[in-house]
């Protein structure tokens, strides 16, 4: 019977509440395929994905995750049909309005990573308002990545640094450089999750991902559940992080 002994499953077991990742980042992918599979328009997938985001953000707050970064719209996603882009922006606006109404109660802090200056004036006002309220307390922090691209972020940081260097000549080290990134002040993600079966970063948190543990699952984002998140966290808790050491 011994040869049939079960292989130890890296995702089995229980979640250890003492060893939670401090920062989880998620590439919310697979909305379109989820919808297509059901004969629905892609935009229905985005609406379903927005619901999943609500569930997962609430769950992260409840179990004590400190930072949750979510990739909602990339610098490359402008290539999509205008009606799809408009639908995604509409969902983001709704998220902001809801966040503003419930923030004090939910204690979910919201920050935006990405160039939001190209978004509508209305969106920019909502983002500014959300940032203002968020600055008043310390809850779980959601980093909403919109018009975000890792390369764009690094280039912007390099340009800003170069401007400051011309003024004060401060030497560049990684800690100094990080202050110019959208993620300034936020610890690097410990765990990056990508659903939908794709195994790539698609320009997400390129600098910050240096030592992140990567977790991939075939589930489409709208089907992603709190149990799926538990599985990802348990897998993370089985990883041996070395950061280049022994
Ligand atoms: C992710 O889902 C949401 C965004 C990129 C805005 P997709 O829309 O990429 O879904 P798929 O990959 O086409 O299934
Ligand atoms: C990454 O997904 C961006 C977001 C989830 C917002 P994409 O669907 O745009 O990535 P690719 O094109 O498959 O690499
Ligand atoms: Mg996709």
mmCIF file of C-alpha atoms and ligand atoms in Angstrom:
data_model
loop_
_atom_site.group_PDB
_atom_site.id
_atom_site.type_symbol
_atom_site.label_atom_id
_atom_site.label_comp_id
_atom_site.label_asym_id
_atom_site.label_seq_id
_atom_site.Cartn_x
_atom_site.Cartn_y
_atom_site.Cartn_z
ATOM 1 C CA UNK A 1 0.000 0.000 0.000
ATOM 2 C CA UNK A 2 2.952 2.248 0.697
ATOM 3 C CA UNK A 3 3.434 3.175 -2.951
ATOM 4 C CA UNK A 4 -0.002 4.763 -2.940
ATOM 5 C CA UNK A 5 0.857 7.008 -0.032
ATOM 6 C CA UNK A 6 -0.646 10.412 -0.616
ATOM 7 C CA UNK A 7 1.737 13.136 -1.717
ATOM 8 C CA UNK A 8 1.947 15.946 0.795
ATOM 9 C CA UNK A 9 -0.203 18.726 -0.584
ATOM 10 C CA UNK A 10 1.352 22.165 -0.240
ATOM 11 C CA UNK A 11 -2.038 23.849 -0.012
ATOM 12 C CA UNK A 12 -3.623 21.446 2.464
ATOM 13 C CA UNK A 13 -3.966 22.225 6.129
ATOM 14 C CA UNK A 14 -5.119 25.222 8.037
ATOM 15 C CA UNK A 15 -4.452 28.876 7.735
ATOM 16 C CA UNK A 16 -2.082 30.052 10.464
ATOM 17 C CA UNK A 17 -3.388 33.412 11.704
ATOM 18 C CA UNK A 18 0.040 34.161 13.204
ATOM 19 C CA UNK A 19 1.830 33.969 9.854
ATOM 20 C CA UNK A 20 -0.321 36.068 7.575
ATOM 21 C CA UNK A 21 1.239 37.901 4.652
ATOM 22 C CA UNK A 22 1.324 41.587 5.537
ATOM 23 C CA UNK A 23 0.652 42.636 1.963
ATOM 24 C CA UNK A 24 -1.313 40.650 -0.636
ATOM 25 C CA UNK A 25 -1.481 41.802 -4.259
ATOM 26 C CA UNK A 26 -3.997 40.421 -6.744
ATOM 27 C CA UNK A 27 -4.166 40.609 -10.534
ATOM 28 C CA UNK A 28 -7.946 40.499 -10.922
ATOM 29 C CA UNK A 29 -7.972 38.621 -14.237
ATOM 30 C CA UNK A 30 -10.443 36.436 -16.114
ATOM 31 C CA UNK A 31 -13.575 38.610 -16.037
ATOM 32 C CA UNK A 32 -13.995 38.500 -19.803
ATOM 33 C CA UNK A 33 -13.607 34.733 -20.126
ATOM 34 C CA UNK A 34 -15.919 34.182 -17.175
ATOM 35 C CA UNK A 35 -18.617 36.147 -19.021
ATOM 36 C CA UNK A 36 -17.942 34.556 -22.410
ATOM 37 C CA UNK A 37 -18.279 31.097 -20.902
ATOM 38 C CA UNK A 38 -21.787 32.086 -19.822
ATOM 39 C CA UNK A 39 -22.742 33.731 -23.100
ATOM 40 C CA UNK A 40 -22.713 37.150 -21.416
ATOM 41 C CA UNK A 41 -21.029 40.375 -22.571
ATOM 42 C CA UNK A 42 -17.522 40.954 -21.178
ATOM 43 C CA UNK A 43 -18.848 43.910 -19.190
ATOM 44 C CA UNK A 44 -21.008 41.503 -17.153
ATOM 45 C CA UNK A 45 -17.761 39.816 -16.176
ATOM 46 C CA UNK A 46 -16.356 43.107 -14.922
ATOM 47 C CA UNK A 47 -19.479 43.717 -12.850
ATOM 48 C CA UNK A 48 -19.179 40.233 -11.341
ATOM 49 C CA UNK A 49 -15.471 40.837 -10.723
ATOM 50 C CA UNK A 50 -16.295 44.032 -8.829
ATOM 51 C CA UNK A 51 -18.509 41.969 -6.484
ATOM 52 C CA UNK A 52 -15.674 39.530 -5.914
ATOM 53 C CA UNK A 53 -13.412 42.442 -5.060
ATOM 54 C CA UNK A 54 -15.868 43.621 -2.380
ATOM 55 C CA UNK A 55 -16.027 40.161 -0.844
ATOM 56 C CA UNK A 56 -12.263 39.675 -0.853
ATOM 57 C CA UNK A 57 -11.455 43.165 0.470
ATOM 58 C CA UNK A 58 -13.886 42.700 3.362
ATOM 59 C CA UNK A 59 -12.442 39.280 4.095
ATOM 60 C CA UNK A 60 -8.884 40.634 4.083
ATOM 61 C CA UNK A 61 -9.908 43.283 6.595
ATOM 62 C CA UNK A 62 -11.630 40.682 8.769
ATOM 63 C CA UNK A 63 -8.682 38.299 8.939
ATOM 64 C CA UNK A 64 -6.185 41.112 9.522
ATOM 65 C CA UNK A 65 -4.340 41.637 6.248
ATOM 66 C CA UNK A 66 -2.730 45.095 6.416
ATOM 67 C CA UNK A 67 -2.358 45.896 2.721
ATOM 68 C CA UNK A 68 -4.297 44.657 -0.289
ATOM 69 C CA UNK A 69 -3.207 45.863 -3.730
ATOM 70 C CA UNK A 70 -5.476 45.091 -6.649
ATOM 71 C CA UNK A 71 -4.789 45.507 -10.339
ATOM 72 C CA UNK A 72 -7.973 46.980 -11.757
ATOM 73 C CA UNK A 73 -6.833 48.671 -14.992
ATOM 74 C CA UNK A 74 -3.409 48.654 -16.612
ATOM 75 C CA UNK A 75 -1.659 51.235 -18.773
ATOM 76 C CA UNK A 76 -2.162 48.713 -21.606
ATOM 77 C CA UNK A 77 -5.899 48.193 -21.037
ATOM 78 C CA UNK A 78 -6.725 51.394 -22.984
ATOM 79 C CA UNK A 79 -6.304 49.208 -26.090
ATOM 80 C CA UNK A 80 -9.692 47.649 -25.355
ATOM 81 C CA UNK A 81 -12.965 48.700 -27.019
ATOM 82 C CA UNK A 82 -14.207 52.070 -25.732
ATOM 83 C CA UNK A 83 -17.433 50.614 -24.323
ATOM 84 C CA UNK A 84 -15.508 48.079 -22.248
ATOM 85 C CA UNK A 85 -13.180 50.791 -20.907
ATOM 86 C CA UNK A 86 -16.202 52.960 -20.085
ATOM 87 C CA UNK A 87 -17.878 50.076 -18.249
ATOM 88 C CA UNK A 88 -14.767 49.451 -16.132
ATOM 89 C CA UNK A 89 -14.473 53.167 -15.301
ATOM 90 C CA UNK A 90 -18.156 53.204 -14.349
ATOM 91 C CA UNK A 91 -17.566 50.341 -11.915
ATOM 92 C CA UNK A 92 -14.567 52.124 -10.424
ATOM 93 C CA UNK A 93 -16.621 55.242 -9.904
ATOM 94 C CA UNK A 94 -19.258 53.203 -8.134
ATOM 95 C CA UNK A 95 -16.601 51.648 -5.935
ATOM 96 C CA UNK A 96 -15.356 55.120 -4.984
ATOM 97 C CA UNK A 97 -18.827 56.401 -4.159
ATOM 98 C CA UNK A 98 -19.542 53.383 -1.996
ATOM 99 C CA UNK A 99 -16.143 53.585 -0.331
ATOM 100 C CA UNK A 100 -16.814 57.215 0.569
ATOM 101 C CA UNK A 101 -20.139 56.305 2.149
ATOM 102 C CA UNK A 102 -18.920 53.365 4.168
ATOM 103 C CA UNK A 103 -15.263 54.132 4.841
ATOM 104 C CA UNK A 104 -15.602 55.410 8.377
ATOM 105 C CA UNK A 105 -17.636 52.348 9.313
ATOM 106 C CA UNK A 106 -15.589 49.839 7.289
ATOM 107 C CA UNK A 107 -12.244 51.372 8.227
ATOM 108 C CA UNK A 108 -10.919 50.491 4.790
ATOM 109 C CA UNK A 109 -8.286 52.973 3.734
ATOM 110 C CA UNK A 110 -8.007 53.522 -0.021
ATOM 111 C CA UNK A 111 -5.033 54.678 -2.047
ATOM 112 C CA UNK A 112 -4.572 54.818 -5.819
ATOM 113 C CA UNK A 113 -1.489 53.593 -7.650
ATOM 114 C CA UNK A 114 -1.273 54.787 -11.232
ATOM 115 C CA UNK A 115 -1.595 57.961 -13.277
ATOM 116 C CA UNK A 116 -5.098 59.090 -12.373
ATOM 117 C CA UNK A 117 -4.631 62.505 -14.000
ATOM 118 C CA UNK A 118 -6.146 61.174 -17.229
ATOM 119 C CA UNK A 119 -9.358 60.011 -15.521
ATOM 120 C CA UNK A 120 -12.508 62.148 -15.577
ATOM 121 C CA UNK A 121 -12.660 65.228 -13.334
ATOM 122 C CA UNK A 122 -15.453 63.580 -11.376
ATOM 123 C CA UNK A 123 -13.301 60.509 -10.722
ATOM 124 C CA UNK A 124 -10.359 62.657 -9.725
ATOM 125 C CA UNK A 125 -12.493 64.577 -7.233
ATOM 126 C CA UNK A 126 -13.734 61.313 -5.736
ATOM 127 C CA UNK A 127 -10.178 59.993 -5.528
ATOM 128 C CA UNK A 128 -9.001 63.161 -3.759
ATOM 129 C CA UNK A 129 -11.906 62.970 -1.314
ATOM 130 C CA UNK A 130 -11.228 59.298 -0.603
ATOM 131 C CA UNK A 131 -7.541 60.028 0.001
ATOM 132 C CA UNK A 132 -8.439 62.859 2.374
ATOM 133 C CA UNK A 133 -10.769 60.679 4.483
ATOM 134 C CA UNK A 134 -8.304 57.783 4.384
ATOM 135 C CA UNK A 135 -5.566 59.927 5.869
ATOM 136 C CA UNK A 136 -7.559 60.216 9.131
ATOM 137 C CA UNK A 137 -7.223 56.685 10.379
ATOM 138 C CA UNK A 138 -5.363 53.397 10.124
ATOM 139 C CA UNK A 139 -7.509 50.568 8.820
ATOM 140 C CA UNK A 140 -6.598 47.929 6.266
ATOM 141 C CA UNK A 141 -5.261 49.704 3.189
ATOM 142 C CA UNK A 142 -6.525 48.920 -0.298
ATOM 143 C CA UNK A 143 -4.216 50.080 -3.077
ATOM 144 C CA UNK A 144 -6.375 50.344 -6.169
ATOM 145 C CA UNK A 145 -4.129 50.151 -9.240
ATOM 146 C CA UNK A 146 -5.762 52.106 -12.056
ATOM 147 C CA UNK A 147 -3.993 53.206 -15.217
ATOM 148 C CA UNK A 148 -1.105 51.492 -13.501
ATOM 149 C CA UNK A 149 1.945 50.010 -15.202
ATOM 150 C CA UNK A 150 5.123 48.894 -13.484
ATOM 151 C CA UNK A 151 7.385 50.320 -16.176
ATOM 152 C CA UNK A 152 5.492 53.595 -16.222
ATOM 153 C CA UNK A 153 5.848 53.810 -12.442
ATOM 154 C CA UNK A 154 9.604 53.211 -12.572
ATOM 155 C CA UNK A 155 10.110 55.740 -15.391
ATOM 156 C CA UNK A 156 8.118 58.399 -13.550
ATOM 157 C CA UNK A 157 10.106 57.753 -10.413
ATOM 158 C CA UNK A 158 13.371 58.037 -12.353
ATOM 159 C CA UNK A 159 12.303 61.360 -13.870
ATOM 160 C CA UNK A 160 11.239 62.802 -10.519
ATOM 161 C CA UNK A 161 14.421 61.619 -8.882
ATOM 162 C CA UNK A 162 16.496 63.201 -11.661
ATOM 163 C CA UNK A 163 14.716 66.525 -11.067
ATOM 164 C CA UNK A 164 15.401 66.422 -7.333
ATOM 165 C CA UNK A 165 18.970 65.274 -7.898
ATOM 166 C CA UNK A 166 19.615 68.358 -10.011
ATOM 167 C CA UNK A 167 18.524 70.400 -6.989
ATOM 168 C CA UNK A 168 20.105 68.588 -4.050
ATOM 169 C CA UNK A 169 22.435 65.948 -5.514
ATOM 170 C CA UNK A 170 21.234 63.267 -3.101
ATOM 171 C CA UNK A 171 22.758 59.874 -3.947
ATOM 172 C CA UNK A 172 20.383 57.216 -5.175
ATOM 173 C CA UNK A 173 19.897 54.009 -3.223
ATOM 174 C CA UNK A 174 16.887 51.719 -3.313
ATOM 175 C CA UNK A 175 15.253 53.220 -0.209
ATOM 176 C CA UNK A 176 15.538 56.720 -1.691
ATOM 177 C CA UNK A 177 14.201 55.533 -5.038
ATOM 178 C CA UNK A 178 11.196 53.822 -3.454
ATOM 179 C CA UNK A 179 9.972 57.166 -2.158
ATOM 180 C CA UNK A 180 9.282 58.147 -5.760
ATOM 181 C CA UNK A 181 7.130 55.130 -6.530
ATOM 182 C CA UNK A 182 3.333 55.105 -6.253
ATOM 183 C CA UNK A 183 3.840 52.613 -3.445
ATOM 184 C CA UNK A 184 5.941 54.992 -1.305
ATOM 185 C CA UNK A 185 5.634 53.945 2.327
ATOM 186 C CA UNK A 186 3.936 50.626 1.552
ATOM 187 C CA UNK A 187 5.923 47.436 2.239
ATOM 188 C CA UNK A 188 6.520 45.159 -0.763
ATOM 189 C CA UNK A 189 3.855 42.530 -1.450
ATOM 190 C CA UNK A 190 4.576 39.208 0.236
ATOM 191 C CA UNK A 191 2.154 37.293 -1.951
ATOM 192 C CA UNK A 192 0.994 38.022 -5.501
ATOM 193 C CA UNK A 193 -2.043 36.074 -6.683
ATOM 194 C CA UNK A 194 -3.095 35.718 -10.295
ATOM 195 C CA UNK A 195 -6.291 33.871 -11.126
ATOM 196 C CA UNK A 196 -7.504 32.922 -14.637
ATOM 197 C CA UNK A 197 -4.700 30.508 -15.544
ATOM 198 C CA UNK A 198 -2.264 33.107 -16.871
ATOM 199 C CA UNK A 199 1.195 32.896 -15.360
ATOM 200 C CA UNK A 200 2.680 36.322 -15.925
ATOM 201 C CA UNK A 201 2.857 39.680 -14.166
ATOM 202 C CA UNK A 202 1.529 41.803 -17.061
ATOM 203 C CA UNK A 203 3.432 44.872 -15.857
ATOM 204 C CA UNK A 204 2.180 44.663 -12.256
ATOM 205 C CA UNK A 205 4.381 45.929 -9.391
ATOM 206 C CA UNK A 206 7.613 45.135 -11.237
ATOM 207 C CA UNK A 207 9.868 46.812 -8.699
ATOM 208 C CA UNK A 208 7.925 45.664 -5.647
ATOM 209 C CA UNK A 209 7.576 42.040 -6.789
ATOM 210 C CA UNK A 210 11.313 41.370 -6.353
ATOM 211 C CA UNK A 211 10.841 38.817 -3.550
ATOM 212 C CA UNK A 212 7.096 38.219 -3.638
ATOM 213 C CA UNK A 213 5.787 34.669 -3.546
ATOM 214 C CA UNK A 214 3.709 34.021 -6.664
ATOM 215 C CA UNK A 215 0.495 32.011 -6.617
ATOM 216 C CA UNK A 216 -1.475 31.069 -9.721
ATOM 217 C CA UNK A 217 -4.893 29.469 -9.989
ATOM 218 C CA UNK A 218 -7.096 28.602 -12.973
ATOM 219 C CA UNK A 219 -10.224 30.047 -11.363
ATOM 220 C CA UNK A 220 -11.554 33.168 -13.115
ATOM 221 C CA UNK A 221 -11.636 36.235 -10.879
ATOM 222 C CA UNK A 222 -15.464 36.412 -10.606
ATOM 223 C CA UNK A 223 -15.393 32.827 -9.264
ATOM 224 C CA UNK A 224 -12.615 33.547 -6.766
ATOM 225 C CA UNK A 225 -13.847 32.953 -3.210
ATOM 226 C CA UNK A 226 -12.594 33.464 0.325
ATOM 227 C CA UNK A 227 -11.766 29.721 0.327
ATOM 228 C CA UNK A 228 -9.548 30.313 -2.709
ATOM 229 C CA UNK A 229 -7.828 33.114 -0.842
ATOM 230 C CA UNK A 230 -7.312 30.817 2.147
ATOM 231 C CA UNK A 231 -5.714 28.264 -0.173
ATOM 232 C CA UNK A 232 -3.345 30.889 -1.551
ATOM 233 C CA UNK A 233 -2.406 32.061 1.948
ATOM 234 C CA UNK A 234 -1.851 28.476 3.142
ATOM 235 C CA UNK A 235 0.387 27.825 0.113
ATOM 236 C CA UNK A 236 2.271 31.014 0.998
ATOM 237 C CA UNK A 237 2.682 29.796 4.580
ATOM 238 C CA UNK A 238 4.358 26.623 3.273
ATOM 239 C CA UNK A 239 6.905 28.539 1.211
ATOM 240 C CA UNK A 240 10.465 28.968 2.402
ATOM 241 C CA UNK A 241 11.463 32.587 1.831
ATOM 242 C CA UNK A 242 15.203 33.140 1.724
ATOM 243 C CA UNK A 243 15.699 36.613 0.255
ATOM 244 C CA UNK A 244 19.012 35.488 -1.149
ATOM 245 C CA UNK A 245 20.246 34.090 2.157
ATOM 246 C CA UNK A 246 20.562 30.458 3.204
HETATM 247 C C1 LIG B 1 -9.409 41.499 -15.928
HETATM 248 O O1 LIG B 1 -10.214 40.653 -16.674
HETATM 249 C C2 LIG B 1 -9.964 42.903 -15.828
HETATM 250 C C3 LIG B 1 -9.182 43.895 -16.586
HETATM 251 C C4 LIG B 1 -8.094 43.670 -17.267
HETATM 252 C C5 LIG B 1 -9.681 45.254 -16.569
HETATM 253 P P1 LIG B 1 -10.075 40.571 -18.250
HETATM 254 O O2 LIG B 1 -11.034 41.536 -18.850
HETATM 255 O O3 LIG B 1 -8.676 40.717 -18.681
HETATM 256 O O4 LIG B 1 -10.588 39.092 -18.500
HETATM 257 P P2 LIG B 1 -10.025 38.099 -19.570
HETATM 258 O O5 LIG B 1 -8.551 37.938 -19.306
HETATM 259 O O6 LIG B 1 -10.291 38.692 -20.919
HETATM 260 O O7 LIG B 1 -10.770 36.836 -19.339
HETATM 261 C C1 LIG B 2 -3.798 42.404 -16.320
HETATM 262 O O1 LIG B 2 -4.691 41.628 -17.042
HETATM 263 C C2 LIG B 2 -4.431 43.702 -15.935
HETATM 264 C C3 LIG B 2 -5.527 43.615 -14.980
HETATM 265 C C4 LIG B 2 -5.999 42.542 -14.443
HETATM 266 C C5 LIG B 2 -6.108 44.875 -14.616
HETATM 267 P P1 LIG B 2 -4.703 41.624 -18.635
HETATM 268 O O2 LIG B 2 -5.832 40.758 -19.031
HETATM 269 O O3 LIG B 2 -4.697 43.009 -19.150
HETATM 270 O O4 LIG B 2 -3.294 40.949 -18.956
HETATM 271 P P2 LIG B 2 -2.809 40.218 -20.265
HETATM 272 O O5 LIG B 2 -3.114 41.111 -21.422
HETATM 273 O O6 LIG B 2 -3.544 38.933 -20.371
HETATM 274 O O7 LIG B 2 -1.351 39.978 -20.063
HETATM 275 MG MG1 LIG B 3 -7.177 39.363 -18.929
#
